[in-house]
Amino acid sequence: MALQEKLDRFNKQQEKCQSMLSNIAAKSSSSRAAVAPKPAPAPPFSGARPSAPVKFSNDTERLQHINSIRKSPVGAQMKRVIDILFQTRQAFTPEQINEACYVEVNGNRDVFEGLRKNPKVYYDGKRFSYKAKHDVKNKNELLVLIRKFIEGIAVIDLKDAYPNVMEDLQALKAAGQIWLLSNFDSQEDIAFPNDPRVPIKVDDDLKELFRSIELPRDMLDIEKDLQKNGMKPATNTAKRRAAAQVQGISAKPKPKQKNKEFSKKAKLTNAHLPELFQNLKNS
């Protein structure tokens, strides 16, 4: 009987402990839910200046420039591409053209077709390159080309052959391998070969015509004929004569008079040095 009472008392104590533990757990959870998060403390006031305003990206100006190029007329965009091709003398894909001068060839059909049909542009199906009138790339090839044109070739047709073609033309002229003569009608230089192996025959009629031309005797008439043929005289006789009249100077130069004093000194020198002329007397 006493054992049963002790067992009942133990069970009651266990129930009481369990109840106390449940109450403690309930109170702790409710207290955590009731606690509100504290707001972060405001930063202390600082008298320093506010940070600089945010600037646009450095790319903004470049993007505006690209946009203005792509909105420009087709002819202006084509000129940019041709200038790049001419300066570099390299072949460019449409993507490389876009990177070099911001012209979108693939995105603008008019620009693409204009370049493909332009006589100064060569398109091989993938790349664009500059197309000169004559396909020469150095001084030796240039000389070979000029020698093929016995009657002369216009320098304007050679200017775009390669970047330093004009320097090579002057070098060939200085070496006596070509002639550079001006055309009176167009005022353009003509390159002629100066090759002794090339036979050049001049008609007798042309020789006779050249010999029959009589030049004017007065410089004024000569200067007028030069101006009539599109040439600029190196002298201005009318201006020179007018200045001479104003200053009272005769147009014809006076004959030089012999210096009498110099002649007297020469005679004295000859008299004092007779041995210098002894051989002349004996001869």
C-alpha positions as MATLAB code, in Angstrom:
seq = 'MALQEKLDRFNKQQEKCQSMLSNIAAKSSSSRAAVAPKPAPAPPFSGARPSAPVKFSNDTERLQHINSIRKSPVGAQMKRVIDILFQTRQAFTPEQINEACYVEVNGNRDVFEGLRKNPKVYYDGKRFSYKAKHDVKNKNELLVLIRKFIEGIAVIDLKDAYPNVMEDLQALKAAGQIWLLSNFDSQEDIAFPNDPRVPIKVDDDLKELFRSIELPRDMLDIEKDLQKNGMKPATNTAKRRAAAQVQGISAKPKPKQKNKEFSKKAKLTNAHLPELFQNLKNS';
ca = [
       0.000    0.000    0.000;
       2.779    2.431    0.885;
       4.499    1.666   -2.437;
       1.387    2.603   -4.387;
       1.103    5.952   -2.584;
       4.720    6.784   -3.386;
       4.137    5.950   -7.049;
       1.060    8.180   -7.276;
       2.928   11.028   -5.603;
       5.787   10.673   -8.178;
       3.389   10.788  -11.116;
       1.800   13.993   -9.744;
       5.198   15.603   -9.439;
       6.005   14.621  -13.030;
       2.757   16.168  -14.289;
       3.448   19.345  -12.291;
       6.963   19.642  -13.769;
       5.640   19.070  -17.257;
       3.011   21.768  -16.788;
       5.619   24.236  -15.536;
       7.850   23.568  -18.530;
       4.938   24.128  -20.944;
       4.075   27.465  -19.272;
       7.690   28.656  -19.460;
       7.930   27.779  -23.181;
       4.668   29.592  -23.938;
       5.779   32.737  -22.111;
       9.150   32.849  -23.868;
       7.619   32.574  -27.375;
       5.040   35.294  -26.693;
       7.688   37.640  -25.357;
       9.833   37.239  -28.505;
       6.856   38.035  -30.748;
       6.022   41.175  -28.781;
       9.506   42.677  -29.055;
       9.631   45.077  -32.122;
      12.885   45.625  -34.026;
      14.618   48.828  -33.077;
      15.089   51.378  -35.934;
      18.650   51.987  -37.029;
      20.080   55.096  -35.474;
      20.244   58.087  -37.790;
      23.759   59.110  -38.821;
      25.058   62.160  -37.065;
      24.758   65.426  -38.977;
      27.866   66.363  -40.902;
      28.672   69.834  -42.132;
      30.642   68.490  -45.139;
      29.510   69.306  -48.713;
      27.319   66.774  -50.499;
      29.067   64.488  -52.979;
      29.511   65.713  -56.575;
      26.542   65.136  -58.895;
      26.682   62.002  -60.945;
      28.092   62.729  -64.433;
      27.067   61.084  -67.637;
      29.311   58.359  -68.923;
      32.339   59.397  -70.935;
      30.847   57.292  -73.721;
      27.922   59.668  -74.158;
      29.753   62.038  -76.499;
      31.031   59.138  -78.608;
      27.539   57.643  -78.867;
      26.121   60.999  -79.944;
      28.849   61.236  -82.592;
      28.030   57.741  -83.883;
      24.339   58.586  -83.996;
      24.990   61.772  -85.992;
      27.099   59.818  -88.513;
      24.461   57.163  -89.042;
      21.771   59.811  -89.529;
      23.878   61.748  -92.076;
      23.175   61.498  -95.839;
      24.191   58.350  -97.674;
      26.801   60.219  -99.709;
      28.511   61.525  -96.566;
      28.665   58.030  -95.060;
      30.082   56.594  -98.298;
      32.761   59.299  -98.345;
      33.866   58.349  -94.831;
      34.227   54.722  -95.886;
      36.104   55.544  -99.120;
      38.461   57.857  -97.225;
      39.319   55.044  -94.808;
      39.886   52.618  -97.684;
      42.056   55.158  -99.544;
      44.201   56.069  -96.533;
      44.832   52.523  -95.317;
      44.797   50.636  -98.668;
      43.474   47.614  -96.775;
      40.417   45.411  -97.239;
      37.666   45.834  -94.620;
      34.649   43.718  -93.740;
      31.421   45.610  -92.921;
      32.070   44.957  -89.218;
      35.581   46.406  -89.474;
      34.238   49.458  -91.320;
      31.784   49.985  -88.466;
      34.629   49.883  -85.954;
      36.861   52.185  -88.039;
      34.434   54.967  -88.989;
      31.075   54.071  -87.348;
      29.264   53.536  -90.656;
      26.921   50.562  -90.418;
      27.165   49.062  -93.885;
      25.093   45.941  -93.247;
      22.340   47.919  -91.537;
      21.940   50.454  -94.363;
      21.119   48.978  -97.744;
      21.624   52.270  -99.598;
      25.174   52.620  -98.243;
      25.952   48.992  -99.035;
      24.710   49.189 -102.629;
      26.364   52.575 -103.148;
      29.745   51.215 -102.093;
      29.338   48.024 -104.095;
      28.647   49.994 -107.308;
      31.170   52.790 -106.720;
      33.999   52.785 -109.329;
      36.552   53.597 -106.600;
      35.575   50.599 -104.450;
      36.261   46.909 -105.023;
      34.006   44.362 -103.298;
      34.936   40.680 -103.367;
      31.789   39.459 -101.643;
      33.191   39.792  -98.127;
      35.497   42.798  -97.983;
      35.650   46.316  -99.400;
      38.916   47.864 -100.644;
      40.024   50.926 -102.600;
      40.199   50.564 -106.377;
      42.682   52.862 -108.143;
      42.484   53.583 -111.871;
      45.857   51.915 -112.472;
      46.966   48.924 -110.422;
      50.547   49.857 -109.549;
      52.055   49.632 -106.077;
      55.637   50.895 -106.296;
      58.077   52.986 -108.354;
      59.192   50.156 -110.631;
      55.627   49.247 -111.588;
      54.902   52.944 -112.097;
      57.800   53.297 -114.549;
      56.672   50.207 -116.464;
      53.174   51.683 -116.753;
      54.400   55.083 -118.006;
      56.575   53.422 -120.638;
      53.460   51.790 -122.066;
      51.981   55.233 -122.796;
      54.340   56.683 -125.414;
      51.958   59.580 -126.033;
      51.844   60.402 -122.315;
      49.600   59.622 -119.360;
      47.840   62.205 -117.196;
      49.291   62.561 -113.728;
      45.784   62.979 -112.318;
      45.139   59.359 -113.304;
      48.156   58.252 -111.275;
      47.626   60.262 -108.089;
      45.539   57.597 -106.345;
      47.655   54.586 -107.349;
      49.347   54.364 -103.910;
      50.146   56.838 -101.100;
      53.612   58.133 -102.163;
      53.130   57.990 -105.939;
      53.797   61.733 -106.382;
      57.178   61.435 -104.654;
      58.058   58.532 -106.944;
      57.077   60.590 -110.011;
      59.443   63.377 -108.960;
      62.189   60.826 -108.295;
      61.760   59.308 -111.761;
      61.874   62.800 -113.264;
      65.062   63.670 -111.329;
      66.645   60.420 -112.528;
      65.860   61.343 -116.141;
      63.610   58.327 -116.674;
      60.425   60.301 -117.396;
      59.329   63.776 -118.437;
      56.640   65.781 -116.656;
      55.182   68.370 -119.040;
      52.198   70.678 -118.546;
      49.145   70.565 -120.773;
      48.164   74.088 -121.815;
      44.490   73.195 -122.156;
      43.856   71.527 -118.786;
      46.881   72.851 -116.853;
      47.555   69.248 -115.766;
      50.915   67.524 -115.914;
      51.480   64.721 -118.398;
      54.049   62.001 -117.751;
      56.067   60.878 -120.783;
      58.619   58.070 -120.879;
      62.218   59.084 -121.434;
      63.463   55.744 -122.691;
      66.042   55.763 -125.518;
      64.775   52.342 -126.574;
      61.386   53.825 -127.460;
      61.497   55.215 -131.025;
      59.868   58.639 -131.260;
      59.470   60.047 -134.762;
      58.588   63.683 -135.364;
      56.879   64.502 -138.658;
      58.684   66.840 -141.029;
      55.590   69.032 -141.197;
      55.754   69.558 -137.440;
      59.452   70.407 -137.625;
      58.805   72.916 -140.393;
      55.954   74.466 -138.446;
      58.151   74.841 -135.385;
      60.946   76.500 -137.382;
      58.552   78.847 -139.169;
      57.255   80.400 -135.957;
      58.757   83.865 -135.582;
      58.962   85.236 -132.099;
      58.043   88.902 -131.490;
      60.969   91.251 -131.098;
      59.409   93.265 -128.286;
      59.155   91.681 -124.813;
      55.683   93.174 -124.390;
      54.400   91.142 -127.322;
      56.118   88.017 -126.022;
      54.465   88.413 -122.624;
      51.059   88.948 -124.242;
      51.441   85.756 -126.288;
      52.386   83.803 -123.161;
      49.340   85.072 -121.294;
      47.126   84.295 -124.286;
      48.273   80.662 -124.093;
      47.566   80.381 -120.371;
      51.128   80.882 -119.134;
      52.418   83.420 -116.630;
      55.447   85.422 -117.820;
      58.403   85.594 -115.465;
      58.893   89.298 -116.322;
      56.643   92.363 -116.401;
      58.091   94.668 -119.023;
      55.232   97.201 -118.895;
      55.637   97.703 -115.153;
      59.410   97.934 -115.438;
      59.226  100.541 -118.185;
      56.655  102.617 -116.305;
      58.860  102.651 -113.205;
      61.832  103.671 -115.320;
      59.923  106.639 -116.767;
      58.813  107.820 -113.327;
      62.367  107.704 -112.022;
      63.778  109.294 -115.148;
      65.793  106.250 -116.075;
      66.273  105.460 -119.715;
      64.857  102.141 -120.839;
      68.056  101.378 -122.754;
      71.105  100.899 -120.539;
      73.980  103.275 -121.173;
      77.218  101.728 -122.392;
      79.762  101.280 -119.647;
      82.681  103.713 -119.660;
      86.165  102.486 -119.071;
      87.735  103.376 -115.786;
      90.533  105.805 -116.744;
      92.126  105.624 -113.328;
      92.324  101.854 -113.526;
      93.907  102.073 -116.991;
      96.546  104.523 -115.742;
      97.424  102.218 -112.864;
      97.652   99.299 -115.219;
     100.075  101.211 -117.451;
     102.191  102.149 -114.450;
     102.252   98.549 -113.321;
     103.249   97.437 -116.768;
     106.075  100.008 -116.866;
     107.465   98.945 -113.518;
     107.306   95.227 -114.318;
     108.719   94.872 -117.837;
     109.960   91.352 -117.199;
     106.337   90.052 -117.127;
     105.904   90.938 -120.804;
     109.322   90.038 -122.093;
     108.103   86.762 -123.510;
     105.273   88.515 -125.334;
     107.661   90.953 -127.004;
     109.982   88.178 -128.085;
     107.106   86.214 -129.542;
];
